[in-house]
């Protein structure tokens, strides 16, 4: 049995590198003080494994980058909505950024007070806006004139004043994949920059709306500070106009989008983003609201999967594993390249496509992966799977969703049990059927 490593012995610079959720010890991979092979034996595969220590460390690093700026962090629940992760974030002092009644419910169950929540989303139903008012959220990020009018009506019917921000589409292109860009007019998000001032006036004139914030979110997996600068400059121009009209806001919500180095890219300079946001916030006497998701949790999670079969078709090697695109969609949906590592270490020996059991050609976790000699029964870890992993999983092919495990030191906790076959039918048939 290899000696248990001290999880705290991983110094911060190493901990922020790509594979930091895992350490290598005695020829095998560990998450903090727990051997992945032990976890696979006790919890089964596929399963998501998260390092609590790394989440804590990344939260501290994110806060430190914004330390000089009056700010509040609203963890973007969509990145990883497991209620235990939400409780952890709440305990660290985060608020929550939610985009649906479901996320609001999760956040409330995790202990977030209404005032610790911002509510966004491009297509909120009236029952969702009602739920936001009922919870007393800090503000609602409104994305259209129709929504603004509906919110005023709903608040009026309740005899309350709804605190609102307008999510402004600043017309800025940012982010790697077209599907995760949100800051220009070929994407559905927000209100047009040119419309925003008029809508702020409308909100200010309404007895049932209180404009308290300005909001933007330009995309996701952004690795440079530059697009934030451009978006903030556009917001600055708006803030000038808004304050000239005598409308006084309290928050500058700059969204999330901070990228992580999936493919070994340079880290985003968070301090530079914070400096730009801080300048604007100070100029207009605003508190900066930030909505990071991926940056906090992606590197802290891995997807652990077992090899079912090795096979060769002509020149092509395939490694068929027990996790598929229903468990982890990012590689097939975005063509995202996540490092795939053998749990039992060894020199690279073969180039393989790591594919899942789902009946789709697009069902792969990694292409042209270099692995050591690998056999059925071996374990693989897909790195950077802590964000937009479990949350985007489905039951396609009637595959029960994977378990999720939170590791802290040499302890671990199953924070979502593996779904059972009965779970698959739970919403379809009555118990006595
Ligand atoms: N705030 C708003 C309004 C958002 O729409 C998002 C993400 C965030 C914050 C958090 O963004 P983050 O800091 O995590 O980049 N499924 C895609 C990512 C979609 C992101 C959607 N919005 C992926 O797997 O890359």
Short mmCIF file of C-alpha atoms and ligand atoms in Angstrom, two decimals:
data_model
loop_
_atom_site.label_atom_id
_atom_site.label_comp_id
_atom_site.label_asym_id
_atom_site.label_seq_id
_atom_site.Cartn_x
_atom_site.Cartn_y
_atom_site.Cartn_z
CA UNK A 1 0.00 0.00 0.00
CA UNK A 2 1.61 3.31 -1.00
CA UNK A 3 1.98 5.91 1.70
CA UNK A 4 -0.98 8.32 1.93
CA UNK A 5 0.10 11.74 0.67
CA UNK A 6 -0.59 14.83 2.71
CA UNK A 7 -3.10 16.71 0.52
CA UNK A 8 -1.96 20.00 1.97
CA UNK A 9 1.61 19.25 0.93
CA UNK A 10 0.72 20.12 -2.68
CA UNK A 11 1.86 23.71 -2.84
CA UNK A 12 -0.49 26.26 -4.41
CA UNK A 13 1.34 26.76 -7.75
CA UNK A 14 1.14 23.01 -8.44
CA UNK A 15 -2.41 22.91 -7.15
CA UNK A 16 -3.53 25.44 -9.76
CA UNK A 17 -2.00 23.47 -12.63
CA UNK A 18 -4.13 21.35 -14.92
CA UNK A 19 -4.14 18.00 -13.18
CA UNK A 20 -4.13 19.38 -9.68
CA UNK A 21 -7.21 17.50 -8.53
CA UNK A 22 -4.96 14.45 -8.67
CA UNK A 23 -1.52 13.61 -7.37
CA UNK A 24 0.67 10.72 -8.41
CA UNK A 25 1.96 8.50 -5.65
CA UNK A 26 3.40 4.98 -5.74
CA UNK A 27 2.70 4.63 -9.47
CA UNK A 28 -1.00 5.43 -9.22
CA UNK A 29 -3.30 8.47 -9.07
CA UNK A 30 -4.88 9.83 -5.91
CA UNK A 31 -7.38 12.58 -5.22
CA UNK A 32 -5.95 14.21 -2.11
CA UNK A 33 -5.44 11.27 0.28
CA UNK A 34 -7.75 8.81 -1.46
CA UNK A 35 -6.49 6.39 -4.11
CA UNK A 36 -8.73 6.49 -7.20
CA UNK A 37 -8.54 2.69 -7.41
CA UNK A 38 -9.97 2.42 -3.87
CA UNK A 39 -12.76 4.81 -4.84
CA UNK A 40 -13.57 2.82 -7.96
CA UNK A 41 -13.80 -0.33 -5.84
CA UNK A 42 -16.03 1.18 -3.19
CA UNK A 43 -18.24 3.58 -5.21
CA UNK A 44 -18.06 1.96 -8.64
CA UNK A 45 -17.58 3.59 -12.03
CA UNK A 46 -18.29 5.83 -13.76
CA UNK A 47 -18.11 8.45 -11.04
CA UNK A 48 -17.23 12.08 -10.67
CA UNK A 49 -14.59 12.81 -8.05
CA UNK A 50 -14.10 16.32 -6.66
CA UNK A 51 -11.32 17.66 -4.44
CA UNK A 52 -12.74 19.83 -1.69
CA UNK A 53 -9.31 21.19 -0.80
CA UNK A 54 -8.79 22.38 -4.36
CA UNK A 55 -12.21 24.03 -4.54
CA UNK A 56 -11.41 25.88 -1.31
CA UNK A 57 -8.03 26.88 -2.63
CA UNK A 58 -9.41 28.13 -5.92
CA UNK A 59 -12.13 30.11 -4.17
CA UNK A 60 -9.46 31.75 -2.02
CA UNK A 61 -7.32 32.50 -5.10
CA UNK A 62 -10.31 34.00 -6.94
CA UNK A 63 -11.19 36.21 -3.96
CA UNK A 64 -7.56 37.26 -3.65
CA UNK A 65 -7.51 38.39 -7.29
CA UNK A 66 -10.49 40.66 -6.58
CA UNK A 67 -9.34 41.68 -3.10
CA UNK A 68 -8.66 45.30 -4.01
CA UNK A 69 -12.11 45.69 -5.59
CA UNK A 70 -15.33 46.08 -3.62
CA UNK A 71 -16.92 42.85 -4.80
CA UNK A 72 -19.17 39.89 -4.14
CA UNK A 73 -18.81 36.45 -5.67
CA UNK A 74 -22.00 34.77 -6.88
CA UNK A 75 -21.04 31.20 -7.72
CA UNK A 76 -22.66 30.23 -11.01
CA UNK A 77 -24.74 27.24 -9.96
CA UNK A 78 -25.02 25.84 -13.50
CA UNK A 79 -21.33 24.83 -13.51
CA UNK A 80 -21.87 22.24 -10.78
CA UNK A 81 -25.19 22.29 -9.00
CA UNK A 82 -24.68 19.43 -6.57
CA UNK A 83 -26.19 20.61 -3.30
CA UNK A 84 -23.07 19.59 -1.36
CA UNK A 85 -20.93 21.73 -3.68
CA UNK A 86 -23.41 24.58 -3.18
CA UNK A 87 -23.17 24.18 0.60
CA UNK A 88 -19.40 24.27 0.32
CA UNK A 89 -19.56 27.48 -1.73
CA UNK A 90 -21.99 29.04 0.72
CA UNK A 91 -19.69 28.15 3.59
CA UNK A 92 -16.85 29.88 1.76
CA UNK A 93 -18.89 33.08 1.64
CA UNK A 94 -20.20 32.93 -1.92
CA UNK A 95 -23.60 34.04 -3.10
CA UNK A 96 -25.32 32.15 -5.93
CA UNK A 97 -26.09 33.02 -9.54
CA UNK A 98 -29.15 31.00 -10.59
CA UNK A 99 -31.00 30.75 -13.91
CA UNK A 100 -34.11 28.72 -13.20
CA UNK A 101 -36.64 27.84 -10.53
CA UNK A 102 -34.73 24.57 -10.18
CA UNK A 103 -31.41 26.27 -9.48
CA UNK A 104 -33.13 28.67 -7.11
CA UNK A 105 -34.60 25.69 -5.26
CA UNK A 106 -31.19 24.04 -5.01
CA UNK A 107 -29.56 27.24 -3.77
CA UNK A 108 -32.25 27.76 -1.13
CA UNK A 109 -31.94 24.13 0.01
CA UNK A 110 -28.17 24.63 0.27
CA UNK A 111 -28.76 27.53 2.68
CA UNK A 112 -28.41 30.63 0.48
CA UNK A 113 -30.68 33.44 1.65
CA UNK A 114 -32.66 35.33 -0.99
CA UNK A 115 -30.38 38.34 -0.59
CA UNK A 116 -27.42 36.13 -1.48
CA UNK A 117 -28.87 35.18 -4.85
CA UNK A 118 -28.97 36.85 -8.25
CA UNK A 119 -31.49 35.44 -10.73
CA UNK A 120 -30.71 35.43 -14.46
CA UNK A 121 -31.73 33.58 -17.61
CA UNK A 122 -32.93 34.51 -21.07
CA UNK A 123 -36.38 32.92 -20.86
CA UNK A 124 -37.83 33.05 -17.37
CA UNK A 125 -41.43 31.92 -17.05
CA UNK A 126 -43.76 33.98 -14.89
CA UNK A 127 -43.74 31.29 -12.18
CA UNK A 128 -39.94 31.60 -12.09
CA UNK A 129 -40.12 35.39 -11.73
CA UNK A 130 -42.69 34.84 -8.97
CA UNK A 131 -40.29 32.45 -7.25
CA UNK A 132 -37.53 35.06 -7.46
CA UNK A 133 -39.79 37.69 -5.87
CA UNK A 134 -40.96 35.23 -3.24
CA UNK A 135 -37.35 34.40 -2.33
CA UNK A 136 -36.42 38.09 -2.17
CA UNK A 137 -33.41 37.79 -4.46
CA UNK A 138 -30.82 40.56 -4.49
CA UNK A 139 -31.77 41.38 -8.08
CA UNK A 140 -33.22 39.86 -11.22
CA UNK A 141 -31.10 40.11 -14.36
CA UNK A 142 -33.69 41.00 -16.98
CA UNK A 143 -33.04 40.14 -20.63
CA UNK A 144 -35.88 41.74 -22.60
CA UNK A 145 -38.42 44.56 -22.49
CA UNK A 146 -41.21 41.99 -22.32
CA UNK A 147 -39.67 40.42 -19.25
CA UNK A 148 -39.21 43.83 -17.63
CA UNK A 149 -42.90 44.64 -18.14
CA UNK A 150 -43.99 41.22 -16.89
CA UNK A 151 -41.82 41.56 -13.78
CA UNK A 152 -43.33 44.99 -13.05
CA UNK A 153 -46.80 43.49 -13.35
CA UNK A 154 -46.01 40.53 -11.09
CA UNK A 155 -44.34 42.75 -8.49
CA UNK A 156 -47.35 45.11 -8.64
CA UNK A 157 -49.76 42.24 -8.03
CA UNK A 158 -47.74 41.31 -4.95
CA UNK A 159 -47.41 44.90 -3.81
CA UNK A 160 -43.63 44.72 -3.84
CA UNK A 161 -40.81 46.48 -5.67
CA UNK A 162 -38.61 44.17 -7.75
CA UNK A 163 -34.88 44.96 -7.69
CA UNK A 164 -33.64 44.67 -11.27
CA UNK A 165 -30.60 44.77 -13.46
CA UNK A 166 -30.65 44.84 -17.22
CA UNK A 167 -28.38 42.32 -18.81
CA UNK A 168 -26.78 44.31 -21.56
CA UNK A 169 -25.47 42.66 -24.70
CA UNK A 170 -22.39 44.79 -25.34
CA UNK A 171 -21.66 43.51 -28.85
CA UNK A 172 -18.34 41.87 -27.95
CA UNK A 173 -17.01 38.57 -29.30
CA UNK A 174 -15.23 36.44 -26.72
CA UNK A 175 -14.68 32.79 -25.94
CA UNK A 176 -13.43 29.90 -27.97
CA UNK A 177 -16.53 28.07 -29.10
CA UNK A 178 -19.45 29.73 -30.91
CA UNK A 179 -21.84 27.95 -28.52
CA UNK A 180 -20.35 29.64 -25.48
CA UNK A 181 -20.25 33.19 -26.85
CA UNK A 182 -23.00 35.38 -25.46
CA UNK A 183 -21.91 38.99 -25.87
CA UNK A 184 -22.79 39.86 -29.45
CA UNK A 185 -25.99 40.27 -31.45
CA UNK A 186 -25.78 36.92 -33.24
CA UNK A 187 -26.50 35.40 -29.81
CA UNK A 188 -29.85 35.57 -28.06
CA UNK A 189 -28.68 37.09 -24.79
CA UNK A 190 -29.52 40.35 -23.07
CA UNK A 191 -31.00 43.61 -24.30
CA UNK A 192 -29.35 45.59 -27.08
CA UNK A 193 -26.82 48.10 -25.80
CA UNK A 194 -28.66 50.84 -27.74
CA UNK A 195 -31.93 50.04 -25.92
CA UNK A 196 -30.56 49.83 -22.40
CA UNK A 197 -30.78 53.49 -21.37
CA UNK A 198 -34.43 53.74 -22.40
CA UNK A 199 -35.23 50.56 -20.46
CA UNK A 200 -33.46 51.89 -17.35
CA UNK A 201 -35.66 54.95 -17.59
CA UNK A 202 -38.73 52.77 -17.90
CA UNK A 203 -37.65 50.79 -14.81
CA UNK A 204 -36.89 53.93 -12.83
CA UNK A 205 -40.33 55.32 -13.67
CA UNK A 206 -42.15 52.14 -12.62
CA UNK A 207 -43.54 52.02 -9.09
CA UNK A 208 -42.83 48.31 -8.97
CA UNK A 209 -39.29 48.18 -10.29
CA UNK A 210 -36.08 49.42 -8.69
CA UNK A 211 -33.09 49.46 -11.04
CA UNK A 212 -30.18 48.53 -8.76
CA UNK A 213 -27.58 46.98 -11.04
CA UNK A 214 -26.19 46.73 -14.54
CA UNK A 215 -25.27 43.29 -15.85
CA UNK A 216 -23.40 41.67 -18.68
CA UNK A 217 -21.96 38.24 -19.44
CA UNK A 218 -19.94 37.94 -22.62
CA UNK A 219 -19.32 34.22 -22.83
CA UNK A 220 -17.52 31.30 -21.27
CA UNK A 221 -14.04 29.75 -21.36
CA UNK A 222 -12.44 33.18 -21.89
CA UNK A 223 -8.68 33.13 -21.33
CA UNK A 224 -7.81 36.78 -21.89
CA UNK A 225 -8.69 39.94 -19.98
CA UNK A 226 -9.08 41.93 -23.20
CA UNK A 227 -12.72 41.10 -24.08
CA UNK A 228 -13.73 42.03 -20.52
CA UNK A 229 -12.06 45.41 -21.04
CA UNK A 230 -14.09 45.99 -24.19
CA UNK A 231 -17.35 44.97 -22.52
CA UNK A 232 -16.65 47.10 -19.45
CA UNK A 233 -15.89 50.08 -21.65
CA UNK A 234 -19.30 49.71 -23.29
CA UNK A 235 -20.94 49.46 -19.86
CA UNK A 236 -19.04 52.56 -18.75
CA UNK A 237 -20.56 54.55 -21.62
CA UNK A 238 -24.01 53.36 -20.56
CA UNK A 239 -23.37 54.12 -16.89
CA UNK A 240 -22.54 57.69 -17.85
CA UNK A 241 -25.88 58.06 -19.58
CA UNK A 242 -27.79 56.32 -16.82
CA UNK A 243 -26.28 58.43 -14.07
CA UNK A 244 -26.89 61.62 -16.11
CA UNK A 245 -30.56 60.67 -15.93
CA UNK A 246 -30.25 60.60 -12.16
CA UNK A 247 -30.54 56.83 -11.87
CA UNK A 248 -28.25 55.56 -9.13
CA UNK A 249 -27.21 51.90 -9.26
CA UNK A 250 -25.43 49.82 -6.63
CA UNK A 251 -23.96 46.82 -8.44
CA UNK A 252 -21.90 46.20 -11.53
CA UNK A 253 -22.53 42.54 -12.41
CA UNK A 254 -19.83 41.52 -14.88
CA UNK A 255 -20.95 37.88 -15.24
CA UNK A 256 -18.54 34.95 -15.34
CA UNK A 257 -16.72 33.26 -18.16
CA UNK A 258 -13.22 32.91 -16.71
CA UNK A 259 -11.52 30.07 -18.58
CA UNK A 260 -9.27 27.24 -17.47
CA UNK A 261 -6.32 25.69 -19.33
CA UNK A 262 -7.90 22.46 -20.60
CA UNK A 263 -5.15 22.13 -23.18
CA UNK A 264 -2.31 23.69 -21.22
CA UNK A 265 -3.08 27.25 -22.36
CA UNK A 266 -1.87 30.25 -20.34
CA UNK A 267 -4.04 31.05 -17.31
CA UNK A 268 -6.38 34.03 -17.53
CA UNK A 269 -5.01 37.06 -15.66
CA UNK A 270 -7.83 37.48 -13.14
CA UNK A 271 -6.09 40.37 -11.42
CA UNK A 272 -6.11 42.29 -14.72
CA UNK A 273 -9.86 41.67 -15.14
CA UNK A 274 -10.39 42.76 -11.54
CA UNK A 275 -8.42 45.97 -12.10
CA UNK A 276 -10.62 46.98 -15.06
CA UNK A 277 -13.83 46.10 -13.24
CA UNK A 278 -12.57 47.84 -10.11
CA UNK A 279 -11.86 51.07 -12.00
CA UNK A 280 -15.39 51.22 -13.33
CA UNK A 281 -16.92 50.18 -10.02
CA UNK A 282 -15.05 52.89 -8.13
CA UNK A 283 -15.86 55.56 -10.76
CA UNK A 284 -19.60 54.93 -10.34
CA UNK A 285 -19.48 53.91 -6.68
CA UNK A 286 -20.66 50.36 -7.40
CA UNK A 287 -19.97 46.98 -5.85
CA UNK A 288 -18.71 44.50 -8.39
CA UNK A 289 -20.72 41.27 -8.65
CA UNK A 290 -18.83 38.38 -10.29
CA UNK A 291 -20.37 35.09 -11.38
CA UNK A 292 -17.56 32.55 -11.79
CA UNK A 293 -18.50 28.93 -12.38
CA UNK A 294 -15.97 26.95 -14.37
CA UNK A 295 -12.87 28.63 -12.93
CA UNK A 296 -13.76 27.57 -9.41
CA UNK A 297 -14.67 23.95 -10.03
CA UNK A 298 -13.50 22.59 -13.42
CA UNK A 299 -9.93 21.67 -12.40
CA UNK A 300 -11.14 20.27 -9.07
CA UNK A 301 -13.09 17.40 -10.64
CA UNK A 302 -12.33 14.29 -12.66
CA UNK A 303 -14.50 11.66 -14.25
CA UNK A 304 -13.31 8.21 -13.22
CA UNK A 305 -14.12 5.43 -15.66
CA UNK A 306 -13.16 1.79 -16.17
CA UNK A 307 -11.93 0.25 -19.40
CA UNK A 308 -14.34 -2.36 -20.72
CA UNK A 309 -12.63 -3.42 -23.94
CA UNK A 310 -9.59 -2.62 -26.05
CA UNK A 311 -10.01 -3.16 -29.76
CA UNK A 312 -8.50 -2.30 -33.09
CA UNK A 313 -10.29 -1.50 -36.36
CA UNK A 314 -7.68 -1.35 -39.11
CA UNK A 315 -5.16 1.24 -37.94
CA UNK A 316 -7.44 2.70 -35.30
CA UNK A 317 -7.23 1.75 -31.63
CA UNK A 318 -10.32 2.07 -29.48
CA UNK A 319 -10.55 1.97 -25.74
CA UNK A 320 -14.19 1.39 -24.81
CA UNK A 321 -14.91 2.68 -21.31
CA UNK A 322 -17.97 2.61 -19.04
CA UNK A 323 -18.56 6.39 -19.15
CA UNK A 324 -20.13 7.91 -22.24
CA UNK A 325 -21.26 11.21 -23.68
CA UNK A 326 -24.44 10.92 -21.62
CA UNK A 327 -22.16 11.21 -18.55
CA UNK A 328 -19.79 13.81 -19.97
CA UNK A 329 -20.95 15.76 -23.00
CA UNK A 330 -18.24 18.38 -23.45
CA UNK A 331 -15.93 16.40 -25.79
CA UNK A 332 -18.68 15.49 -28.26
CA UNK A 333 -20.76 18.67 -27.97
CA UNK A 334 -18.01 21.28 -28.11
CA UNK A 335 -15.13 19.19 -29.44
CA UNK A 336 -13.48 19.99 -26.10
CA UNK A 337 -10.16 18.27 -25.46
CA UNK A 338 -9.90 17.02 -21.89
CA UNK A 339 -6.73 15.21 -20.87
CA UNK A 340 -7.35 11.51 -20.24
CA UNK A 341 -4.93 9.92 -17.77
CA UNK A 342 -4.30 6.29 -16.83
CA UNK A 343 -4.77 5.78 -13.10
CA UNK A 344 -2.01 3.15 -13.06
CA UNK A 345 0.94 5.15 -14.33
CA UNK A 346 3.29 4.04 -17.08
CA UNK A 347 5.17 5.25 -20.14
CA UNK A 348 2.93 6.17 -23.10
CA UNK A 349 2.63 3.10 -25.31
CA UNK A 350 -0.50 3.43 -27.47
CA UNK A 351 -2.58 6.09 -29.17
CA UNK A 352 -6.28 5.43 -28.72
CA UNK A 353 -9.69 7.00 -29.07
CA UNK A 354 -11.39 6.72 -25.70
CA UNK A 355 -15.04 6.03 -26.48
CA UNK A 356 -18.16 5.31 -24.48
CA UNK A 357 -20.93 2.71 -24.71
CA UNK A 358 -23.55 5.09 -26.14
CA UNK A 359 -24.89 4.26 -29.60
CA UNK A 360 -23.62 7.42 -31.26
CA UNK A 361 -20.52 7.92 -33.37
CA UNK A 362 -20.00 11.19 -31.54
CA UNK A 363 -19.73 9.37 -28.23
CA UNK A 364 -16.11 9.89 -27.29
CA UNK A 365 -14.28 11.24 -24.25
CA UNK A 366 -10.92 11.74 -25.90
CA UNK A 367 -9.38 11.34 -29.34
CA UNK A 368 -5.80 10.29 -30.08
CA UNK A 369 -5.01 9.91 -26.39
CA UNK A 370 -1.57 8.63 -25.47
CA UNK A 371 -1.90 5.94 -22.82
CA UNK A 372 0.40 3.38 -21.28
CA UNK A 373 -0.29 -0.27 -22.10
CA UNK A 374 -3.96 -0.54 -21.14
CA UNK A 375 -6.19 -3.55 -20.58
CA UNK A 376 -9.83 -4.18 -19.76
CA UNK A 377 -10.37 -3.44 -16.09
CA UNK A 378 -7.90 -0.54 -15.96
CA UNK A 379 -9.05 2.85 -14.75
CA UNK A 380 -8.87 6.18 -16.59
CA UNK A 381 -9.46 9.69 -15.30
CA UNK A 382 -10.83 12.47 -17.51
CA UNK A 383 -9.46 15.73 -16.12
CA UNK A 384 -11.10 19.16 -15.71
CA UNK A 385 -14.51 17.55 -15.37
CA UNK A 386 -15.65 19.44 -12.27
CA UNK A 387 -17.63 22.03 -14.28
CA UNK A 388 -20.31 21.34 -16.89
CA UNK A 389 -19.82 17.62 -16.32
CA UNK A 390 -22.38 15.97 -14.08
CA UNK A 391 -24.80 18.87 -14.62
CA UNK A 392 -24.99 18.20 -18.36
CA UNK A 393 -25.39 14.44 -18.02
CA UNK A 394 -28.52 12.67 -19.22
CA UNK A 395 -30.19 9.27 -19.17
CA UNK A 396 -29.77 8.73 -22.93
CA UNK A 397 -29.69 5.03 -23.79
CA UNK A 398 -31.38 4.57 -20.39
CA UNK A 399 -28.06 4.87 -18.64
CA UNK A 400 -28.40 5.72 -14.95
CA UNK A 401 -26.47 8.87 -14.04
CA UNK A 402 -23.03 8.44 -12.45
CA UNK A 403 -22.28 8.85 -8.76
CA UNK A 404 -20.48 11.93 -7.45
CA UNK A 405 -17.91 11.86 -4.67
CA UNK A 406 -16.38 14.69 -2.66
CA UNK A 407 -12.91 14.00 -1.29
CA UNK A 408 -11.42 15.91 1.61
CA UNK A 409 -8.04 14.79 2.90
CA UNK A 410 -8.22 11.04 3.26
CA UNK A 411 -12.00 11.04 3.69
CA UNK A 412 -14.61 10.85 0.96
CA UNK A 413 -18.35 11.25 0.80
CA UNK A 414 -20.80 10.13 -1.90
CA UNK A 415 -22.65 13.38 -2.60
CA UNK A 416 -24.87 11.86 -5.27
CA UNK A 417 -25.58 8.19 -5.32
CA UNK A 418 -25.47 6.34 -8.60
CA UNK A 419 -28.95 6.24 -10.12
CA UNK A 420 -30.74 2.91 -10.05
CA UNK A 421 -32.84 1.29 -12.74
CA UNK A 422 -35.95 2.21 -10.71
CA UNK A 423 -34.84 5.86 -10.83
CA UNK A 424 -35.08 5.66 -14.62
CA UNK A 425 -38.81 5.01 -14.39
CA UNK A 426 -39.55 7.06 -11.28
CA UNK A 427 -41.33 9.85 -13.17
CA UNK A 428 -43.10 7.53 -15.60
CA UNK A 429 -44.93 4.88 -13.60
CA UNK A 430 -46.72 4.80 -10.29
CA UNK A 431 -45.19 2.81 -7.41
CA UNK A 432 -47.92 0.17 -7.47
CA UNK A 433 -47.75 -0.47 -11.22
N1 LIG B 1 -23.17 34.05 -15.59
C1 LIG B 1 -23.98 33.82 -16.64
C2 LIG B 1 -25.05 34.76 -16.94
C3 LIG B 1 -23.77 32.69 -17.46
O1 LIG B 1 -24.56 32.47 -18.51
C4 LIG B 1 -22.72 31.80 -17.16
C5 LIG B 1 -22.48 30.60 -17.98
C6 LIG B 1 -21.91 32.07 -16.04
C7 LIG B 1 -22.16 33.21 -15.28
C8 LIG B 1 -20.77 31.18 -15.63
O2 LIG B 1 -19.85 31.08 -16.64
P1 LIG B 1 -18.43 30.39 -16.34
O3 LIG B 1 -17.71 31.25 -15.33
O4 LIG B 1 -18.68 29.03 -15.83
O5 LIG B 1 -17.77 30.36 -17.67
N2 LIG B 1 -21.72 24.29 -21.00
C9 LIG B 1 -20.65 25.15 -21.46
C10 LIG B 1 -20.58 26.44 -20.68
C11 LIG B 1 -21.86 27.23 -20.74
C12 LIG B 1 -21.81 28.46 -19.89
C13 LIG B 1 -23.15 29.11 -19.79
N3 LIG B 1 -23.19 30.31 -18.99
C14 LIG B 1 -19.34 24.39 -21.41
O6 LIG B 1 -19.33 23.24 -20.99
O7 LIG B 1 -18.29 24.94 -21.83
#
